[in-house]
Coordinates of N, CA and C and ligand atoms in Angstrom, one line a residue:
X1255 N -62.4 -46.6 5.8 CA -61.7 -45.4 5.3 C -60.6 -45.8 4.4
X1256 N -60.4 -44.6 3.5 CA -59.5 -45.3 2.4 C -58.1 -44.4 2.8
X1257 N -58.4 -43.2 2.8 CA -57.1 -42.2 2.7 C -57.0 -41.4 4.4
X1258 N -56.0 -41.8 5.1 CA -55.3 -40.9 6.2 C -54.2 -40.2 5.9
X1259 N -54.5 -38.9 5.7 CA -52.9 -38.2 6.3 C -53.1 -37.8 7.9
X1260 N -51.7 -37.6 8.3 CA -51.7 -37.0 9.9 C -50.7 -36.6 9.6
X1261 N -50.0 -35.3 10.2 CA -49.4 -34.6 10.2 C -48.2 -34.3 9.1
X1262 N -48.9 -34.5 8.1 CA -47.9 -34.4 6.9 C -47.9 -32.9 6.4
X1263 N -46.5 -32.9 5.9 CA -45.9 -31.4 5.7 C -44.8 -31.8 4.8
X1264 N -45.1 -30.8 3.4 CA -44.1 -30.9 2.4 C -43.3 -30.2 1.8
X1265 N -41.6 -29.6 2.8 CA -41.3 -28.5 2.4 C -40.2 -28.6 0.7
X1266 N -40.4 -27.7 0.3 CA -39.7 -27.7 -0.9 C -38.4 -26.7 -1.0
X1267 N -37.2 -26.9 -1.4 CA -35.8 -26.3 -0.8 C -35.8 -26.0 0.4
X1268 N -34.1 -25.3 0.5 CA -33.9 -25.3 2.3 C -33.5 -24.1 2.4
X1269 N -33.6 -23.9 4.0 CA -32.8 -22.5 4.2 C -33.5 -21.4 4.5
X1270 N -33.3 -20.4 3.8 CA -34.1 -19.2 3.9 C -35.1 -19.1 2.6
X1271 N -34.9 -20.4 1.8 CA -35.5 -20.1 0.5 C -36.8 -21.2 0.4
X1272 N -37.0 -21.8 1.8 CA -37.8 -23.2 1.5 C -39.1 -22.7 2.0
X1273 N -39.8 -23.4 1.4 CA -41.3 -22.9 0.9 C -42.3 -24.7 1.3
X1274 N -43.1 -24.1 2.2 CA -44.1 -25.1 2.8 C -45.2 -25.6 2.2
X1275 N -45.2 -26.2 1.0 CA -45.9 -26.2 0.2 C -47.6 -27.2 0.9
X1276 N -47.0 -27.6 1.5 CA -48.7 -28.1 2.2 C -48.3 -28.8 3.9
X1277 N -49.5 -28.6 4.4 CA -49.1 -28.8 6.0 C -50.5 -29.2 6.8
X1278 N -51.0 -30.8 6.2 CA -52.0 -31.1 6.8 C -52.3 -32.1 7.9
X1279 N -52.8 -31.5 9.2 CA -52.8 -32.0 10.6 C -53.7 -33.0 10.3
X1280 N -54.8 -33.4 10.1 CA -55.4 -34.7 10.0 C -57.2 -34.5 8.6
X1281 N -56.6 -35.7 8.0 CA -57.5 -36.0 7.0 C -58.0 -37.1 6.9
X1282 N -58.9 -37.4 6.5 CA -59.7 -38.7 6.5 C -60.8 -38.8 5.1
X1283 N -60.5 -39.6 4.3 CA -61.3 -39.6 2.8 C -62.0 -40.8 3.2
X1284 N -63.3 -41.3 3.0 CA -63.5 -42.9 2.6 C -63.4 -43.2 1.0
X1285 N -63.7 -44.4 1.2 CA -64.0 -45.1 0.0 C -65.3 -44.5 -0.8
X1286 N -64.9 -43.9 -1.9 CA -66.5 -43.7 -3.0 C -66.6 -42.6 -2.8
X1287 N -65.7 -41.9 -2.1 CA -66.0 -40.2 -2.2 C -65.7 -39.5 -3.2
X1288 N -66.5 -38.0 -3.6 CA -66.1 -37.6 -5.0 C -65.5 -36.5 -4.0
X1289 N -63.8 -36.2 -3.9 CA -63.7 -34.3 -3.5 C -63.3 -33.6 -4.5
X1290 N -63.7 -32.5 -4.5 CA -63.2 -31.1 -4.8 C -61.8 -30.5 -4.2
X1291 N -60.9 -30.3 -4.7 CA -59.5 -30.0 -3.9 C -59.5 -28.7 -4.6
X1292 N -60.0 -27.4 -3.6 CA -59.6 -26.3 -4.0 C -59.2 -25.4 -3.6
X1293 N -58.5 -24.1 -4.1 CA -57.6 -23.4 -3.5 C -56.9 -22.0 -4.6
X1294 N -56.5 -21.1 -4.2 CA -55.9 -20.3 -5.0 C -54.8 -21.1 -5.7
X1295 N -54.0 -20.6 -6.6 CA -52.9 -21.1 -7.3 C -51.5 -21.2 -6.7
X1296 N -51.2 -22.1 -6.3 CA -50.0 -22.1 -5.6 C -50.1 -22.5 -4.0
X1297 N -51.6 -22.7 -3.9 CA -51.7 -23.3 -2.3 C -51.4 -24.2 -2.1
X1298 N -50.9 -25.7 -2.8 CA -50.8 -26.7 -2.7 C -51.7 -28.2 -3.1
X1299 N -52.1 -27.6 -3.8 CA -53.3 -28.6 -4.7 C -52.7 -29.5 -5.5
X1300 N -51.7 -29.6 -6.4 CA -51.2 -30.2 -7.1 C -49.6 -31.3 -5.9
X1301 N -49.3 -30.2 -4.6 CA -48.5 -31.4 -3.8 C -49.4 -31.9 -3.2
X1302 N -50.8 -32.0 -3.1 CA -51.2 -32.7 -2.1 C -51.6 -34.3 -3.1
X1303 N -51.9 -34.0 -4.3 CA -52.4 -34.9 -5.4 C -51.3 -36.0 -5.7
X1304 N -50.1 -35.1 -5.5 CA -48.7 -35.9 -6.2 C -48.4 -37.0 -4.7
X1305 N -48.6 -36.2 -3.5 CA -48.0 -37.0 -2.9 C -49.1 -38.2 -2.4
X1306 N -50.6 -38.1 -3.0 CA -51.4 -39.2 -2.7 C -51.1 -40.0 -4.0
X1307 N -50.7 -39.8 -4.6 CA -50.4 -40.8 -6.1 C -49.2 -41.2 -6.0
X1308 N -48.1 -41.0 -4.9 CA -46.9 -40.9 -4.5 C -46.2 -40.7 -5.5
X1309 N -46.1 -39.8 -6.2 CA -45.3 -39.3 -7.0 C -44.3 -38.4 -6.1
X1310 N -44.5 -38.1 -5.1 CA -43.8 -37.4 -4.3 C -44.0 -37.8 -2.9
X1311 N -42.7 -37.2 -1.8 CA -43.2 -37.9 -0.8 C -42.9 -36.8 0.2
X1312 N -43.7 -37.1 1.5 CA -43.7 -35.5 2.4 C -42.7 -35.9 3.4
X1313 N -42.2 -34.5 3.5 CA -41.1 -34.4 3.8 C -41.1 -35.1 5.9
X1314 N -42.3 -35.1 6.2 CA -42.4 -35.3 7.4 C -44.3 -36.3 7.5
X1315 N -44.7 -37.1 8.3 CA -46.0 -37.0 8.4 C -46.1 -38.5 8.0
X1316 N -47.5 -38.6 7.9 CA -47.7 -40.2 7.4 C -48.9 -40.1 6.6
X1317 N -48.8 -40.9 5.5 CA -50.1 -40.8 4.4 C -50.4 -42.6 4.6
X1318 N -52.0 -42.6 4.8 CA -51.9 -44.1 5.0 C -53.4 -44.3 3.6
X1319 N -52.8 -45.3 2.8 CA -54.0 -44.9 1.5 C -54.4 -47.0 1.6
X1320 N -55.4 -47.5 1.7 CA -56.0 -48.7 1.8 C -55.0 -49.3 3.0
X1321 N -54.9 -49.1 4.2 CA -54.2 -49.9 5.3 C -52.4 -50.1 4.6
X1322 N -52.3 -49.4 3.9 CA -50.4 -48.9 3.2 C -50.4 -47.6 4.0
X1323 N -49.4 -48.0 4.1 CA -48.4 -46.8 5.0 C -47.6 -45.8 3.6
X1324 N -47.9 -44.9 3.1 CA -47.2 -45.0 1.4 C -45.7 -44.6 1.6
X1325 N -45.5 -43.9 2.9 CA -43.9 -43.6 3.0 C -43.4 -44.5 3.8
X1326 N -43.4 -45.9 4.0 CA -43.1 -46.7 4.3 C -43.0 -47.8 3.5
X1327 N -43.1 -48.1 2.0 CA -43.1 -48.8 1.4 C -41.8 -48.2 0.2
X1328 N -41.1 -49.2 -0.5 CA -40.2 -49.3 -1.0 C -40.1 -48.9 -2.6
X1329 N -39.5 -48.6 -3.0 CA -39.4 -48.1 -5.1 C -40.8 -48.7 -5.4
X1330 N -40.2 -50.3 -5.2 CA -41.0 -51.2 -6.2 C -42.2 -51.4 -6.0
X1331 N -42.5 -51.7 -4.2 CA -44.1 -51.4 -4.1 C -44.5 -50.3 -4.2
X1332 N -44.3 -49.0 -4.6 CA -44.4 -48.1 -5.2 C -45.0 -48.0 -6.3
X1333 N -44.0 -48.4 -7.1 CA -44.3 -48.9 -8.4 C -45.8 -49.5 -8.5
X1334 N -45.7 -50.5 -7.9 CA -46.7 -51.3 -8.2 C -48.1 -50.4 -8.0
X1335 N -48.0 -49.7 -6.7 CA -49.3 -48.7 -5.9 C -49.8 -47.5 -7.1
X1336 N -48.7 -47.1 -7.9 CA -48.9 -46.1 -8.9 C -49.4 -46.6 -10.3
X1337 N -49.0 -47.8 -10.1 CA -49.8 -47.9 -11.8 C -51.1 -48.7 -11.4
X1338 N -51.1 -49.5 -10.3 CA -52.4 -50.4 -10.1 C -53.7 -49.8 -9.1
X1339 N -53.3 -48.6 -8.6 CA -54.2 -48.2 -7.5 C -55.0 -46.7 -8.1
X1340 N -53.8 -46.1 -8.9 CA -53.8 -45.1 -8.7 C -54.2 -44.6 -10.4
X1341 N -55.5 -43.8 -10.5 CA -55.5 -43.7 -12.0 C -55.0 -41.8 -12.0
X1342 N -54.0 -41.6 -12.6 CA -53.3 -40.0 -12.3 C -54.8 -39.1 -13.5
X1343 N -54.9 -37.8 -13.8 CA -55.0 -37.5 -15.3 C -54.6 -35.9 -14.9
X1344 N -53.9 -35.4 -15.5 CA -52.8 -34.3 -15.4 C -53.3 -32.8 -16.3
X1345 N -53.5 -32.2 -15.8 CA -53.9 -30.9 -16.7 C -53.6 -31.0 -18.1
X1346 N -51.9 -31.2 -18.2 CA -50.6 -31.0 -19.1 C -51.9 -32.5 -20.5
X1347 N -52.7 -33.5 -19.6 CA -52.7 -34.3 -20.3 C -51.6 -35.6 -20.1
X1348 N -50.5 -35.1 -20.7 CA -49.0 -36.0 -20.5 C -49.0 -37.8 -21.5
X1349 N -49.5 -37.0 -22.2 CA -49.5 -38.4 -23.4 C -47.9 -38.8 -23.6
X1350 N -47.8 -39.7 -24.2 CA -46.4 -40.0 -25.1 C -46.7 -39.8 -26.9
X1351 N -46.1 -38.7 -27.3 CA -46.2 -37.6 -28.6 C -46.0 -38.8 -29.8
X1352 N -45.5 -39.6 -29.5 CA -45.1 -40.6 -30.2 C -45.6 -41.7 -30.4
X1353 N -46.8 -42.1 -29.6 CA -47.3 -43.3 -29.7 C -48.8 -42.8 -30.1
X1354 N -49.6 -43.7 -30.8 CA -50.9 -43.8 -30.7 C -52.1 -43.6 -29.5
X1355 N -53.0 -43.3 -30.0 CA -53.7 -43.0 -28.9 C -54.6 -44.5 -28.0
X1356 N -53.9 -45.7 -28.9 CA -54.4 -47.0 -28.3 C -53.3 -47.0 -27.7
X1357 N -51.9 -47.2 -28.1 CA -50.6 -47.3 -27.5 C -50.6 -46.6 -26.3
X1358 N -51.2 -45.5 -26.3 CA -51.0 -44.4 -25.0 C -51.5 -44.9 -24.1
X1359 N -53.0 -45.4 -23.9 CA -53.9 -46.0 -23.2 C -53.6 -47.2 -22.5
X1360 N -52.5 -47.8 -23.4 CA -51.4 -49.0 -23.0 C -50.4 -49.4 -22.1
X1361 N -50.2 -48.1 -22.1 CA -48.8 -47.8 -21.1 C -48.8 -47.9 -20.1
X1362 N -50.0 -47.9 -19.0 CA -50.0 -48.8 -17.8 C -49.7 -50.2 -17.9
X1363 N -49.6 -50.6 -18.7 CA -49.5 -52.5 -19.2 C -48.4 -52.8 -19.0
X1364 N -47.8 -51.7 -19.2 CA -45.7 -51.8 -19.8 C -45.1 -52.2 -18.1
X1365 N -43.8 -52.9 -18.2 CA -42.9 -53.1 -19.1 C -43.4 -54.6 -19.6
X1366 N -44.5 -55.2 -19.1 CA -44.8 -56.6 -19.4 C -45.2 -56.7 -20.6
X1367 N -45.8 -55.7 -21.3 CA -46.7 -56.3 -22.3 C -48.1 -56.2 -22.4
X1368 N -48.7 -55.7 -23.2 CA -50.3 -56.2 -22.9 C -50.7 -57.9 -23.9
X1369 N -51.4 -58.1 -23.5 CA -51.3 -59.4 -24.1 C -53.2 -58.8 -24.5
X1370 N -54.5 -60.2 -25.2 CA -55.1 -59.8 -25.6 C -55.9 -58.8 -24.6
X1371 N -56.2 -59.7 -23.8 CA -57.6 -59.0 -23.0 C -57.5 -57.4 -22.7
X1372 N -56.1 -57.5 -22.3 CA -55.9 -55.7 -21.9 C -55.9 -54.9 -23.4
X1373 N -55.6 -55.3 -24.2 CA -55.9 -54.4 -25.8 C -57.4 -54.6 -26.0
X1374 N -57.9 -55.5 -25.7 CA -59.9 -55.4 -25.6 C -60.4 -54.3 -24.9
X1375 N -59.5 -54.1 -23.5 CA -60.1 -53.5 -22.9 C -59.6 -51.8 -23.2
X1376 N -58.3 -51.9 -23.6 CA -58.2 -50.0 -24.4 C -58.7 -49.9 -25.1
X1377 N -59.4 -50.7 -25.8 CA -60.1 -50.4 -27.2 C -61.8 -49.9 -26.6
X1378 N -62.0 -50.7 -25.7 CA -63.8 -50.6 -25.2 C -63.2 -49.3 -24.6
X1379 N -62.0 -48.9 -23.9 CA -62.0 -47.8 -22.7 C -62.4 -46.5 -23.6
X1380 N -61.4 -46.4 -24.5 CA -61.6 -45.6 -25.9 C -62.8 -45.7 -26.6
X1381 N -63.6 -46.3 -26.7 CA -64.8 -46.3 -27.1 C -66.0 -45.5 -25.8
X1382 N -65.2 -46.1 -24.9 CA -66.3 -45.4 -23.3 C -66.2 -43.8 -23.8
X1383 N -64.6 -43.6 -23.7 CA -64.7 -41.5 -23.6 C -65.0 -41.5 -25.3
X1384 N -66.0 -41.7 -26.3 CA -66.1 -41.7 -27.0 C -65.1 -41.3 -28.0
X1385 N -64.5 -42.5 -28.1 CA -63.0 -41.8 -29.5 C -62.8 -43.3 -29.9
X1386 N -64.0 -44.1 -30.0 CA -63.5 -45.1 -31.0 C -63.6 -44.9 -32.7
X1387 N -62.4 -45.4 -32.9 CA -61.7 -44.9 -34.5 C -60.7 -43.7 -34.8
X1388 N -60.3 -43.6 -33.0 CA -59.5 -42.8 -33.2 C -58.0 -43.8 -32.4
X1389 N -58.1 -44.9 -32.4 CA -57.2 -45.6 -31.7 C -55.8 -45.9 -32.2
X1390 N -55.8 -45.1 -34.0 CA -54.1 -44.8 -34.2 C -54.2 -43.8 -34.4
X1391 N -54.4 -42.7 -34.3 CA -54.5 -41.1 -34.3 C -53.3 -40.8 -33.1
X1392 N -52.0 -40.4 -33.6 CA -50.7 -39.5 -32.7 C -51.9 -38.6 -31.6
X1393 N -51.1 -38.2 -30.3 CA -52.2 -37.0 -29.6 C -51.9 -35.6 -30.3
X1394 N -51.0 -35.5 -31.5 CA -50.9 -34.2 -32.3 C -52.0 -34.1 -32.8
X1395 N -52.6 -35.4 -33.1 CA -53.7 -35.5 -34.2 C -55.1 -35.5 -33.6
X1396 N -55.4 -34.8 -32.1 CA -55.8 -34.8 -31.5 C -56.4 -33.6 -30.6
X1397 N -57.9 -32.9 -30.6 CA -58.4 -32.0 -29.7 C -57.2 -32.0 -28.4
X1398 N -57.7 -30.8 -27.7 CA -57.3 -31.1 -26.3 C -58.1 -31.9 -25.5
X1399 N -59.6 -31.5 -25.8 CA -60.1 -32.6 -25.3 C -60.5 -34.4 -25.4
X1400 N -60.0 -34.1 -27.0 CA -59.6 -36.0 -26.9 C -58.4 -36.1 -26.4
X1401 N -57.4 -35.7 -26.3 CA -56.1 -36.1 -25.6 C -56.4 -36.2 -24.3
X1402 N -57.2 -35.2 -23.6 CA -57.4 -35.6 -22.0 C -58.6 -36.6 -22.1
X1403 N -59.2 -37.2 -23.1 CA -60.1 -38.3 -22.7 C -59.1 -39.9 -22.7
X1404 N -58.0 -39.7 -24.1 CA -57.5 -40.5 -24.0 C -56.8 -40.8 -22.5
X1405 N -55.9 -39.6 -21.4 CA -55.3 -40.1 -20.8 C -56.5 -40.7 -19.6
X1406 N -57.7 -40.0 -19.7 CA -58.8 -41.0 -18.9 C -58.8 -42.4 -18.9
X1407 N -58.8 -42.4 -20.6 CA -59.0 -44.2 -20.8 C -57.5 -44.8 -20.0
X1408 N -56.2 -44.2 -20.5 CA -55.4 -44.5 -20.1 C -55.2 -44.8 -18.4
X1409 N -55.7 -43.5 -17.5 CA -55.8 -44.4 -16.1 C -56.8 -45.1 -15.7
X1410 N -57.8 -45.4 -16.4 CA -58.7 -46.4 -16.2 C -58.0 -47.7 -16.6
X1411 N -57.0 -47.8 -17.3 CA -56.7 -49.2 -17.5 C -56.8 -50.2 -16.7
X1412 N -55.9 -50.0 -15.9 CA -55.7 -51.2 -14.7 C -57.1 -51.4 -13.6
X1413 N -58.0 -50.0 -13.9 CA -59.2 -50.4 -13.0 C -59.1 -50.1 -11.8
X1414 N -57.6 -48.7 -11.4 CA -57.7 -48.2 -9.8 C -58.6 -47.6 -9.4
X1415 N -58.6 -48.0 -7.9 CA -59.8 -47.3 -7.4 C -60.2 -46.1 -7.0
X1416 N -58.5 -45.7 -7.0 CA -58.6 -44.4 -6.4 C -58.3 -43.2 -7.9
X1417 N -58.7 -42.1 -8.5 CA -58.4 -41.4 -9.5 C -58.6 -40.4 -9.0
X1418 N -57.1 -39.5 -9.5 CA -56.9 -38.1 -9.2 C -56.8 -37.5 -10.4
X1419 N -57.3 -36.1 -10.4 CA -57.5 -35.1 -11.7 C -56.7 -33.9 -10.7
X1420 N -55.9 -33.3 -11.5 CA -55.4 -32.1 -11.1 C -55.5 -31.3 -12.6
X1421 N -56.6 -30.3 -11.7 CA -56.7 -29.6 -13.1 C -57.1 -30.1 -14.3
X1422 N -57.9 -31.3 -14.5 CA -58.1 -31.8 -15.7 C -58.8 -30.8 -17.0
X1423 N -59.2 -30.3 -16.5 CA -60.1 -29.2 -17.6 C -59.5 -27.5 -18.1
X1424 N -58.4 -27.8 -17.4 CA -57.7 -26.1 -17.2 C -57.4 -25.8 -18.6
X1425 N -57.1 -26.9 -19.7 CA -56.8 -26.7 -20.9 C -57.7 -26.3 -21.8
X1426 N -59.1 -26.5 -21.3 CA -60.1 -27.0 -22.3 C -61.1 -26.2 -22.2
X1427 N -62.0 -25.9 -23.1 CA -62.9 -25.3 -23.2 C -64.2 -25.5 -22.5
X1428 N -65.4 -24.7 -22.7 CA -66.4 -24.9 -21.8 C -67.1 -26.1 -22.0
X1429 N -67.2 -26.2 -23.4 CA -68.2 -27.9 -23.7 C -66.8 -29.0 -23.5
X1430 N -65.6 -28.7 -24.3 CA -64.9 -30.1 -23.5 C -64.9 -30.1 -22.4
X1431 N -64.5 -29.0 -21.4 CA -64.7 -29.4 -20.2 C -65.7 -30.3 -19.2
X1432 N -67.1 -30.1 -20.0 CA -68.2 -30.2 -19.1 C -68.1 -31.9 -19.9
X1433 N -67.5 -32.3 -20.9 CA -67.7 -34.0 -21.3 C -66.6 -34.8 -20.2
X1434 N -65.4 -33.8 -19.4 CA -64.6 -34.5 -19.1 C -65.4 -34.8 -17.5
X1435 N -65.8 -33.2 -17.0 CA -66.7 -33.7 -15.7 C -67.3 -34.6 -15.6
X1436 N -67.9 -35.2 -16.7 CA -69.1 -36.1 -17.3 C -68.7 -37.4 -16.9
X1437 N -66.7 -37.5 -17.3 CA -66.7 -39.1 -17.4 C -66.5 -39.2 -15.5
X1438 N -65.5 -38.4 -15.0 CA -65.8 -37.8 -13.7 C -66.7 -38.5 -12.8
X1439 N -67.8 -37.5 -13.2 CA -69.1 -38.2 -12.5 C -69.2 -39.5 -12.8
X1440 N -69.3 -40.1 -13.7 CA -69.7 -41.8 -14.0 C -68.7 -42.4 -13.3
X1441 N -67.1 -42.2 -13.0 CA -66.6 -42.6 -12.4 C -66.8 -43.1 -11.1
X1442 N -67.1 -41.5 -10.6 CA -67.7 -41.8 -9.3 C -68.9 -42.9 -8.8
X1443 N -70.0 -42.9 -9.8 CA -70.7 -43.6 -9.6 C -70.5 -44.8 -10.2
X1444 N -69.6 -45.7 -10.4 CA -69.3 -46.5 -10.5 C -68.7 -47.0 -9.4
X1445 N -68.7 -46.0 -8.1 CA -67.6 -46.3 -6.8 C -66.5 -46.2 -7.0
X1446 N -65.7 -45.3 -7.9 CA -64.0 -44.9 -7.8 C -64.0 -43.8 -6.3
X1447 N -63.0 -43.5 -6.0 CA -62.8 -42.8 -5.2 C -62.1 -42.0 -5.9
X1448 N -62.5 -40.7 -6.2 CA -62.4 -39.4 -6.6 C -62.0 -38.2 -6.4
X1449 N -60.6 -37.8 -6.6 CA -60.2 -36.6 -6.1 C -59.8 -35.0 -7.4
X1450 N -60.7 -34.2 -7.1 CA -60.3 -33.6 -8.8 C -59.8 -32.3 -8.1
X1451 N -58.4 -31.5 -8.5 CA -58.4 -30.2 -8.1 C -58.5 -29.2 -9.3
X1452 N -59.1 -28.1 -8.1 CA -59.8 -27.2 -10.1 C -60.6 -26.0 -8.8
X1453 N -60.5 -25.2 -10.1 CA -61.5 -24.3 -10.1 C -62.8 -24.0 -10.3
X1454 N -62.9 -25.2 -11.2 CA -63.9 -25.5 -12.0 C -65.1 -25.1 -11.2
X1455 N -66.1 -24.7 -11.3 CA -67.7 -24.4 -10.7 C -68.1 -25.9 -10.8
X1456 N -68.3 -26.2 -12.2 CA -69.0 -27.3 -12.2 C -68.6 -28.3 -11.6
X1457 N -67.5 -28.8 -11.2 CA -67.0 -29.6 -10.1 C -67.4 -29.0 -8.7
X1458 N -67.2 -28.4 -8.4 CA -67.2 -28.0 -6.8 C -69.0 -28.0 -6.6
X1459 N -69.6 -28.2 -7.6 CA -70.8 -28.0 -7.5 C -71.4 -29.4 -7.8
X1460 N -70.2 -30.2 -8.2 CA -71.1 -31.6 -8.7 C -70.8 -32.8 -7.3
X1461 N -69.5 -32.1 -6.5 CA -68.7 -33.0 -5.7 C -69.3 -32.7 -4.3
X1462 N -68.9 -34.3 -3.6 CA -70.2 -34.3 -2.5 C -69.5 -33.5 -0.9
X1463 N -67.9 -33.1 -1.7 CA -67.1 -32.4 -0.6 C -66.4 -31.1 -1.4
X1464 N -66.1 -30.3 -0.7 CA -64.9 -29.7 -0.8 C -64.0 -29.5 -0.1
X1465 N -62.3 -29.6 -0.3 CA -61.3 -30.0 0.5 C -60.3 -28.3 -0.2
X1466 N -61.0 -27.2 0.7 CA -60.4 -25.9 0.4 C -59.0 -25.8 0.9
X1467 N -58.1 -25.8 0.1 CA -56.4 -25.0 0.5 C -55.7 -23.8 0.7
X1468 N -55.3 -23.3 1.4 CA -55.0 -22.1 1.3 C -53.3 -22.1 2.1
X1469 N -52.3 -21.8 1.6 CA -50.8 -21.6 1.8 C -51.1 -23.0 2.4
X1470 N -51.2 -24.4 1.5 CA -50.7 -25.7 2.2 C -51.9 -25.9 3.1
X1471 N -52.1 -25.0 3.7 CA -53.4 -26.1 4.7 C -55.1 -25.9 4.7
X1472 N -55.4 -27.0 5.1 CA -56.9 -27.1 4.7 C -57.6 -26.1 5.7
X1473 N -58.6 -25.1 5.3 CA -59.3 -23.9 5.4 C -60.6 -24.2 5.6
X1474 N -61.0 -25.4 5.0 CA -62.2 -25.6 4.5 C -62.4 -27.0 4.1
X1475 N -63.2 -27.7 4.9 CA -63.1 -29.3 4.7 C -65.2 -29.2 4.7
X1476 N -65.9 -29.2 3.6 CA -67.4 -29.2 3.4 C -67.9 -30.6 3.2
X1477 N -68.4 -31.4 3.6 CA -69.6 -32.3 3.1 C -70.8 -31.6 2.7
X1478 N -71.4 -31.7 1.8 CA -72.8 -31.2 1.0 C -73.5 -32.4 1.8
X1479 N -74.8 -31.8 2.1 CA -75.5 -32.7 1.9 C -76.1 -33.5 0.5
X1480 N -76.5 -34.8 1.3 CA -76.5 -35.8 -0.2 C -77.2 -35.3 -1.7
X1481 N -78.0 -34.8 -0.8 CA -79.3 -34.5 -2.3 C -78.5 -33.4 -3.3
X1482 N -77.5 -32.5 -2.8 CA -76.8 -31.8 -3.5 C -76.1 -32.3 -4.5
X1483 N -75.6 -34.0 -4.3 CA -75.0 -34.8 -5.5 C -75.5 -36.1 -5.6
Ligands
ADP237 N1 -40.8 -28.4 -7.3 C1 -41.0 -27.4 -6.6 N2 -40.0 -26.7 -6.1 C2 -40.1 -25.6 -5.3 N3 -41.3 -25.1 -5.0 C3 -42.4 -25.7 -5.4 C4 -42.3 -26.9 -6.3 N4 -43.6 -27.3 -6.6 C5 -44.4 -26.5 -6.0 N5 -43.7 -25.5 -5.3 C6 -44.3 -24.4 -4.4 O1 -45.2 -25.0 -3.5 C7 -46.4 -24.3 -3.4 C8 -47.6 -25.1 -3.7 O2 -47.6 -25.4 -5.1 P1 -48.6 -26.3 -5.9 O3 -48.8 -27.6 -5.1 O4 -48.1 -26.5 -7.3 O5 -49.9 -25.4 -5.8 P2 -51.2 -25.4 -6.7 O6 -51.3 -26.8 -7.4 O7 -52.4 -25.2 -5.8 O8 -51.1 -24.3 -7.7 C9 -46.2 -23.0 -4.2 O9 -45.7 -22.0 -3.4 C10 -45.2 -23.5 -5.3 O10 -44.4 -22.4 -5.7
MG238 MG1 -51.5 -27.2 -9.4

């Protein structure tokens, strides 16, 4: 098993104004699973994503992701869990406006440096979501759908195992969308462990689960059977 929550609960302000943004009694993901994380708008899809990428942390509960405890670990092993484990890719996209679309792809490297092999390997990653020759192109200079391919290449850098999409396609059209599901799937089947939240059809329909939300808690926890993916 890769991902345990138990009793985690993530409220947001206090008082009479604080709002439960998710409230899950026990989950269990393995390794190589593709989920679907879905839910009306505002059920908690995007805290439940942030706080397995620990980008956030729940206010109560325990998230256990490869035998890590993640609210029990410190800034810096943090750090390290978010750029080496964890490949993010964000609706918004979330490029840096300023850098190249090889530079962008790079930025898991930082603050060390990439040296050769990891610039071999943004360059092949960029070639995978097909956008080689676009490797100094600003993301101005850039579809919405090559900017969200770039930030693919970008969390594939390091080669985590675990990759979360929140909303990846919410920007994009029907054919970009269906190239992004695309790299998605190959992910998957390469054995990433895959978590995408969306509305998307074509996801909920490509993925071997769905993990349904509703006001913070899960409503609906589906395994398909196999032949369905
Ligand atoms: N930073 C925040 N401060 C206060 N409330 C928040 C914050 N982020 C999310 N929420 C609230 O938490 C709930 C879940 O939000 P979210 O996880 O963004 O849902 P979804 O991604 O499914 O749309 C919503 O009620 C939302 O308004
Ligand atoms: Mg969201």
């Amino acid at each position: 098993m890769l991902i345990s929550f138990d009793n985690v609960v993530r409220v947001y302000g206090r008082g009479s104004s604080s709002v439960k943004a998710l409230d899950i009694k026990k989950l269990r993901i393995d390794r190589g699973e593709f989920v679907a994380v879905t839910g009306p708008s505002g059920s908690g899809k995007s805290t439940f994503l942030n706080l397995l990428g620990a980008l956030d942390k729940p206010s109560s509960g325990c998230i256990l992701v490869d035998g890590r405890e993640l609210t029990a670990l410190g800034e810096g092993a943090l750090c390290r869990y978010r750029r080496e484990k964890v490949g993010f890719i964000f609706q918004a996209y979330c490029l840096l406006p300023t850098l190249s679309a090889l530079q962008n792809v790079l930025t898991p490297a930082l603050p060390q440096g990439a040296g050769r092999r990891t610039n071999d390997r943004a360059r092949h990653l960029l070639r995978r979501v097909g956008l080689s020759g676009a490797e100094k192109r600003l993301p101005g200079e850039l579809s919405g759908g090559e900017q969200q391919r770039v930030a693919i290449a970008r969390a594939l850098l390091l080669d985590p195992d675990l990759i979360l999409a929140d909303e990846p396609t919410g920007n994009l059209d029907s054919v970009n969308g269906e190239g992004i599901i695309e790299l998605l799937k190959d992910l998957h089947g390469m054995g990433k462990t895959v978590l995408v939240a969306g509305h998307d059809q074509r996801v909920t329909e490509t993925c071997g689960r769905v993990l349904h939300l509703v006001d913070g808690r899960a409503q609906g926890d589906s395994c398909l059977p196999r032949a369905h993916f």
